[in-house]
Coordinates of C-alpha atoms and ligand atoms in Angstrom, one line a residue:
M1 CA 0.0 0.0 0.0
T2 CA 1.3 3.5 -0.9
T3 CA 1.3 6.4 1.5
P4 CA -0.7 9.4 0.3
L5 CA 1.3 12.6 1.0
V6 CA 1.8 16.3 0.4
I7 CA 5.3 17.8 0.7
D8 CA 5.2 21.4 2.0
T9 CA 8.5 22.8 0.9
D10 CA 10.8 25.8 0.3
T11 CA 12.4 24.1 -2.7
A12 CA 16.1 24.3 -2.8
Q13 CA 18.9 21.7 -2.5
D14 CA 17.7 18.9 -0.2
D15 CA 14.1 19.9 -0.6
C16 CA 14.6 18.9 -4.3
V17 CA 15.9 15.5 -3.1
A18 CA 12.9 15.1 -0.8
L19 CA 10.7 15.8 -3.8
L20 CA 12.5 13.0 -5.7
V21 CA 11.8 10.6 -2.8
G22 CA 8.1 11.6 -2.9
L23 CA 8.0 11.3 -6.7
L24 CA 10.0 8.1 -7.2
D25 CA 9.8 5.9 -4.1
P26 CA 7.3 3.2 -5.0
D27 CA 5.8 3.5 -1.5
A28 CA 4.8 7.1 -2.0
D29 CA 1.7 8.6 -3.6
L30 CA 2.6 12.3 -3.8
R31 CA -0.7 14.1 -4.2
A32 CA 0.6 17.7 -4.2
I33 CA 3.6 20.0 -3.6
T34 CA 2.8 23.1 -1.5
M35 CA 5.2 26.0 -1.5
V36 CA 6.1 28.2 1.4
A37 CA 8.6 31.2 1.7
G38 CA 12.0 30.0 2.9
N39 CA 15.3 29.1 1.4
V40 CA 15.4 31.2 -1.8
G41 CA 13.1 33.6 -3.7
F42 CA 9.6 32.3 -3.9
D43 CA 9.3 32.2 -7.7
K44 CA 12.7 30.6 -7.9
Q45 CA 11.5 27.9 -5.4
L46 CA 8.5 27.3 -7.8
R47 CA 10.9 26.9 -10.7
N48 CA 13.1 24.6 -8.7
A49 CA 10.1 22.4 -8.0
F50 CA 9.2 22.3 -11.7
L51 CA 12.8 21.4 -12.5
T52 CA 12.7 18.6 -10.0
L53 CA 9.4 17.2 -11.5
S54 CA 11.1 17.3 -14.9
V55 CA 14.2 15.5 -13.9
A56 CA 12.0 12.8 -12.3
G57 CA 10.2 12.5 -15.7
R58 CA 6.9 13.6 -14.0
L59 CA 6.3 17.2 -15.1
G60 CA 2.6 17.9 -15.2
E61 CA 1.7 14.9 -13.0
V62 CA 1.8 16.5 -9.6
P63 CA 0.3 19.9 -8.9
I64 CA 2.3 22.7 -7.3
H65 CA 0.3 25.1 -5.1
P66 CA 1.9 28.4 -4.2
G67 CA 1.4 29.3 -0.5
C68 CA 2.4 32.0 1.9
R69 CA 5.0 34.3 0.5
R70 CA 6.2 35.5 3.9
P71 CA 6.1 34.4 7.5
L72 CA 3.1 35.1 9.7
V73 CA 4.6 38.1 11.5
R74 CA 8.2 38.7 10.6
P75 CA 10.0 39.7 7.4
W76 CA 11.2 36.7 5.3
V77 CA 14.8 35.5 5.8
S78 CA 16.4 33.5 3.1
A79 CA 19.3 31.0 2.9
E80 CA 20.9 31.8 -0.5
N81 CA 24.2 32.0 1.4
V82 CA 23.8 28.3 2.1
H83 CA 22.1 26.9 -1.0
G84 CA 22.9 29.4 -3.8
D85 CA 19.9 29.4 -6.2
G86 CA 19.0 25.9 -4.8
S87 CA 19.3 24.2 -8.1
G88 CA 23.0 24.3 -8.8
G89 CA 22.5 26.7 -11.7
L90 CA 20.5 24.2 -13.7
S91 CA 17.6 25.5 -15.8
M92 CA 15.0 24.5 -18.3
D93 CA 12.6 26.3 -20.5
D94 CA 9.7 26.9 -18.1
A95 CA 8.1 30.1 -19.4
D96 CA 4.8 28.3 -20.1
L97 CA 4.6 26.5 -16.8
E98 CA 2.1 27.8 -14.3
P99 CA 1.5 26.6 -10.7
E100 CA -2.1 25.8 -9.6
R101 CA -4.4 28.8 -8.9
E102 CA -5.6 27.2 -5.7
H103 CA -3.6 28.5 -2.7
A104 CA -1.5 26.0 -0.8
V105 CA -3.4 26.6 2.4
D106 CA -6.7 25.7 0.6
A107 CA -5.1 22.7 -1.1
L108 CA -3.8 21.4 2.2
I109 CA -7.3 21.8 3.8
R110 CA -9.1 20.2 0.8
L111 CA -6.7 17.2 0.5
A112 CA -6.8 16.5 4.2
A113 CA -10.7 16.7 4.2
E114 CA -11.1 14.4 1.2
N115 CA -9.8 11.4 3.2
P116 CA -9.9 12.3 6.8
G117 CA -7.1 10.8 8.8
E118 CA -5.3 9.4 5.8
L119 CA -3.1 12.2 4.4
S120 CA 0.4 12.6 5.6
I121 CA 2.2 15.9 5.3
V122 CA 5.9 16.3 5.3
A123 CA 6.7 19.9 6.2
I124 CA 10.3 20.7 5.2
G125 CA 10.2 24.5 5.2
P126 CA 9.0 27.2 7.7
L127 CA 5.6 26.1 9.1
T128 CA 3.6 29.1 7.8
N129 CA 1.2 27.2 5.5
I130 CA 0.5 24.5 8.1
A131 CA -0.2 27.1 10.8
M132 CA -2.5 29.0 8.4
A133 CA -4.4 25.9 7.5
A134 CA -5.0 25.0 11.1
V135 CA -6.3 28.5 11.8
K136 CA -8.5 28.6 8.7
D137 CA -10.1 25.2 9.1
P138 CA -10.9 24.0 12.6
D139 CA -11.1 20.4 11.2
F140 CA -7.7 20.5 9.5
V141 CA -5.8 19.2 12.6
R142 CA -8.2 16.3 12.9
N143 CA -8.2 15.6 9.2
V144 CA -4.5 15.3 8.8
G145 CA -3.3 11.8 9.4
T146 CA 0.4 12.3 10.1
L147 CA 2.5 15.4 10.2
Y148 CA 6.3 15.1 9.8
V149 CA 8.2 18.3 10.6
M150 CA 11.8 18.9 9.8
G151 CA 12.9 21.6 12.2
G152 CA 14.5 22.5 15.5
S153 CA 17.2 20.8 17.4
N154 CA 16.8 18.4 20.2
N155 CA 18.7 20.3 22.9
G156 CA 21.5 20.8 20.4
R157 CA 23.0 23.3 18.0
G158 CA 21.1 25.5 15.6
N159 CA 22.3 26.4 12.1
I160 CA 21.2 29.9 11.3
S161 CA 22.2 30.9 14.8
A162 CA 23.6 29.1 17.8
A163 CA 20.1 28.3 19.0
G164 CA 17.9 28.6 15.9
E165 CA 17.4 26.0 13.2
F166 CA 16.4 27.7 9.9
N167 CA 12.8 26.5 9.5
F168 CA 11.8 27.4 13.0
Y169 CA 13.9 30.6 13.0
V170 CA 12.2 32.0 9.9
D171 CA 8.7 31.6 11.2
P172 CA 8.8 30.9 15.0
E173 CA 5.2 32.1 15.5
A174 CA 4.0 29.5 13.0
A175 CA 6.1 26.7 14.5
K176 CA 4.8 27.6 18.0
A177 CA 1.2 27.6 16.7
V178 CA 1.7 24.2 15.1
F179 CA 3.0 22.5 18.3
A180 CA 0.1 24.1 20.2
S181 CA -2.6 23.0 17.7
G182 CA -3.1 19.4 18.7
F183 CA -1.4 17.7 15.7
E184 CA 0.3 14.4 16.3
V185 CA 3.7 15.7 15.1
T186 CA 6.8 13.7 14.4
V187 CA 9.9 15.9 14.5
V188 CA 13.0 15.2 12.4
P189 CA 15.5 17.6 14.1
W190 CA 18.7 19.2 12.8
D191 CA 20.8 18.2 15.7
P192 CA 21.5 15.4 16.4
L193 CA 19.7 13.7 13.6
T194 CA 20.7 15.6 10.4
L195 CA 24.0 17.0 11.7
R196 CA 25.4 13.7 13.1
Q197 CA 23.6 11.0 11.2
A198 CA 22.5 12.3 7.8
V199 CA 25.7 13.9 6.5
F200 CA 27.1 12.4 3.3
D201 CA 30.9 12.6 3.3
Q202 CA 33.1 12.6 0.2
E203 CA 33.1 8.8 -0.1
R204 CA 29.4 8.7 -0.1
L205 CA 29.2 11.6 -2.5
D206 CA 31.6 9.7 -4.8
T207 CA 29.3 6.6 -4.6
I208 CA 26.4 8.8 -5.7
A209 CA 28.3 10.5 -8.5
A210 CA 29.3 7.0 -9.8
I211 CA 25.7 6.0 -10.3
G212 CA 25.7 8.0 -13.5
T213 CA 21.9 8.7 -13.9
P214 CA 20.3 12.1 -14.7
L215 CA 19.1 11.9 -11.1
S216 CA 22.5 11.4 -9.5
D217 CA 24.0 14.2 -11.7
F218 CA 21.1 16.4 -10.6
F219 CA 21.8 15.5 -6.9
G220 CA 25.5 16.5 -7.3
R221 CA 24.6 19.8 -8.9
V222 CA 21.9 20.9 -6.4
C223 CA 24.0 19.9 -3.4
A224 CA 27.3 21.6 -4.6
A225 CA 26.7 25.0 -3.0
T226 CA 25.6 23.5 0.3
L227 CA 28.6 21.3 0.3
E228 CA 30.9 24.3 0.0
F229 CA 29.0 26.1 2.8
D230 CA 29.0 23.1 5.0
R231 CA 32.8 22.7 4.7
R232 CA 33.3 26.3 5.6
V233 CA 31.3 25.9 8.8
G234 CA 33.0 22.6 9.8
I235 CA 30.5 20.0 8.5
D236 CA 32.3 17.2 6.6
G237 CA 29.8 16.7 3.8
T238 CA 26.3 17.5 2.5
T239 CA 23.3 17.6 4.8
H240 CA 19.9 15.9 4.1
P241 CA 17.3 17.0 6.6
D242 CA 14.4 17.1 4.2
S243 CA 15.0 13.9 2.2
L244 CA 15.5 12.3 5.6
A245 CA 12.1 13.5 6.8
A246 CA 10.4 12.1 3.6
S247 CA 12.3 8.8 3.8
L248 CA 11.5 8.3 7.5
L249 CA 7.8 8.8 6.9
L250 CA 7.8 6.2 4.1
H251 CA 10.2 3.8 5.8
P252 CA 9.7 3.8 9.6
E253 CA 12.0 0.8 9.8
L254 CA 14.8 3.3 9.4
V255 CA 14.0 4.8 12.8
R256 CA 16.2 3.2 15.5
R257 CA 15.0 5.3 18.5
S258 CA 12.5 8.0 19.2
G259 CA 11.0 9.6 22.3
R260 CA 7.9 11.5 23.4
Y261 CA 8.5 15.2 24.1
H262 CA 6.7 18.4 24.8
V263 CA 8.0 20.7 22.1
D264 CA 7.5 24.5 22.2
V265 CA 9.2 27.2 20.2
E266 CA 10.8 30.4 21.4
T267 CA 9.3 33.6 19.9
A268 CA 10.4 36.2 22.5
G269 CA 14.1 35.4 23.2
E270 CA 16.7 37.9 22.2
L271 CA 19.4 35.3 21.3
T272 CA 17.1 32.3 21.0
R273 CA 14.6 33.1 18.2
G274 CA 13.1 29.9 17.0
Y275 CA 14.8 27.7 19.6
A276 CA 12.9 24.5 20.0
A277 CA 12.5 23.6 23.7
M278 CA 12.1 19.9 23.7
S279 CA 11.2 18.7 27.1
W280 CA 11.7 15.0 27.6
G281 CA 9.0 14.1 30.1
V282 CA 10.4 15.2 33.5
H283 CA 9.1 18.7 33.6
G284 CA 5.4 18.0 34.1
L285 CA 4.5 18.9 30.5
E286 CA 2.2 16.7 28.4
A287 CA 3.9 15.2 25.3
N288 CA 2.8 16.7 22.0
A289 CA 5.3 15.2 19.6
T290 CA 7.5 12.2 18.8
V291 CA 11.1 13.3 18.2
I292 CA 13.3 11.0 16.2
E293 CA 16.6 10.5 18.0
E294 CA 18.5 7.9 16.0
I295 CA 18.3 6.4 12.6
D296 CA 19.8 3.6 10.5
A297 CA 22.2 6.0 8.7
D298 CA 23.5 3.4 6.3
G299 CA 19.9 2.4 5.5
F300 CA 19.0 6.0 4.8
F301 CA 21.9 6.4 2.4
D302 CA 21.1 3.1 0.7
H303 CA 17.5 4.3 0.3
L304 CA 18.6 7.5 -1.4
V305 CA 21.0 5.6 -3.6
G306 CA 18.1 3.4 -4.7
V307 CA 16.0 6.5 -5.6
L308 CA 18.8 8.2 -7.5
S309 CA 19.6 4.9 -9.4
R310 CA 16.2 5.1 -11.1
R311 CA 16.6 5.6 -14.8
T312 CA 14.3 8.5 -15.5
V313 CA 14.0 10.4 -18.7
P314 CA 13.7 14.2 -17.9
S315 CA 10.4 15.6 -19.2
R316 CA 12.2 18.6 -20.7
R317 CA 15.8 19.2 -21.6
I318 CA 17.7 20.6 -18.6
T319 CA 20.5 23.0 -19.4
G320 CA 23.6 22.2 -17.4
L321 CA 22.8 18.5 -16.8
Ligands
BDR1 C1 16.3 23.4 6.9 O1 16.6 24.7 6.4 C2 16.6 24.7 5.0 O2 17.7 25.5 4.6 C3 16.7 23.3 4.6 O3 16.0 23.2 3.4 C4 16.0 22.5 5.7 O4 14.6 22.4 5.5 C5 17.5 22.9 7.7 O5 17.7 23.7 8.8
CA2 CA1 13.6 22.9 3.4

């Protein structure tokens, strides 16, 4: 049986890889892509998503819904310094491609309501669209089956600041609202999960490059800018928070350990904007989330190798590939 899902994304670098997982993993039934303001310019994110659909050979098959173009309260903050344009300078003729007219928030509400309790959402950008959907439709929380969130750190390091992980930092009010909404959330944190267990070192990157498919070439191109950035900040390889979140939803057997936590997000701190306070059950707070603590790192890598080994024919010619 396949898992019906929506990926809510700020498409750049590993978001593209997460979309490939959603598009090509035989266990996935990707119903829609919803876009939220985050990594790079909003329209560029839309183009990156079209490009990813094309490299997967599935252009025109999965709708892309544009969502919130800025966070709930604060000005948008981007991550071009980390991801460049998010697609490694690749491009294709996309002048005729239009995203859906239906707003992402409405699409999320509709898709969840069509089959209450069955839809999974993998949220791999700031949580603006998800928070908006929960505010707009009082039934949305109940209608969503599973919500996987990539964000925060489990009492560990941030990335955009010492305390803040990017997705929660960009829209802390939305993240706080989501954890207070009553969703049954599963969190895929930056530290320790991504930072210590989902970094692909040079040997792994060489293995992927040697696959020699359009998908593996695409992977190398979209991850190049992030690799350079990571090395500058002392991370020995590329980071894969978003494709990890999609893979863990589809393959729970990759989870080695998880715990129940009360998660809340700092919106008032001077130095701790977006900090995720993950309380592990001893502070008298009721758990509202499952936080994944350890994964089968080799299994995750093998899974991505499997996806990138698929022999797709890009829907359109991609310049630079
Ligand atoms: C998150 O921030 C973004 O830059 C990545 O796409 C990922 O979703 C990691 O902190
Ligand atoms: Ca992302």
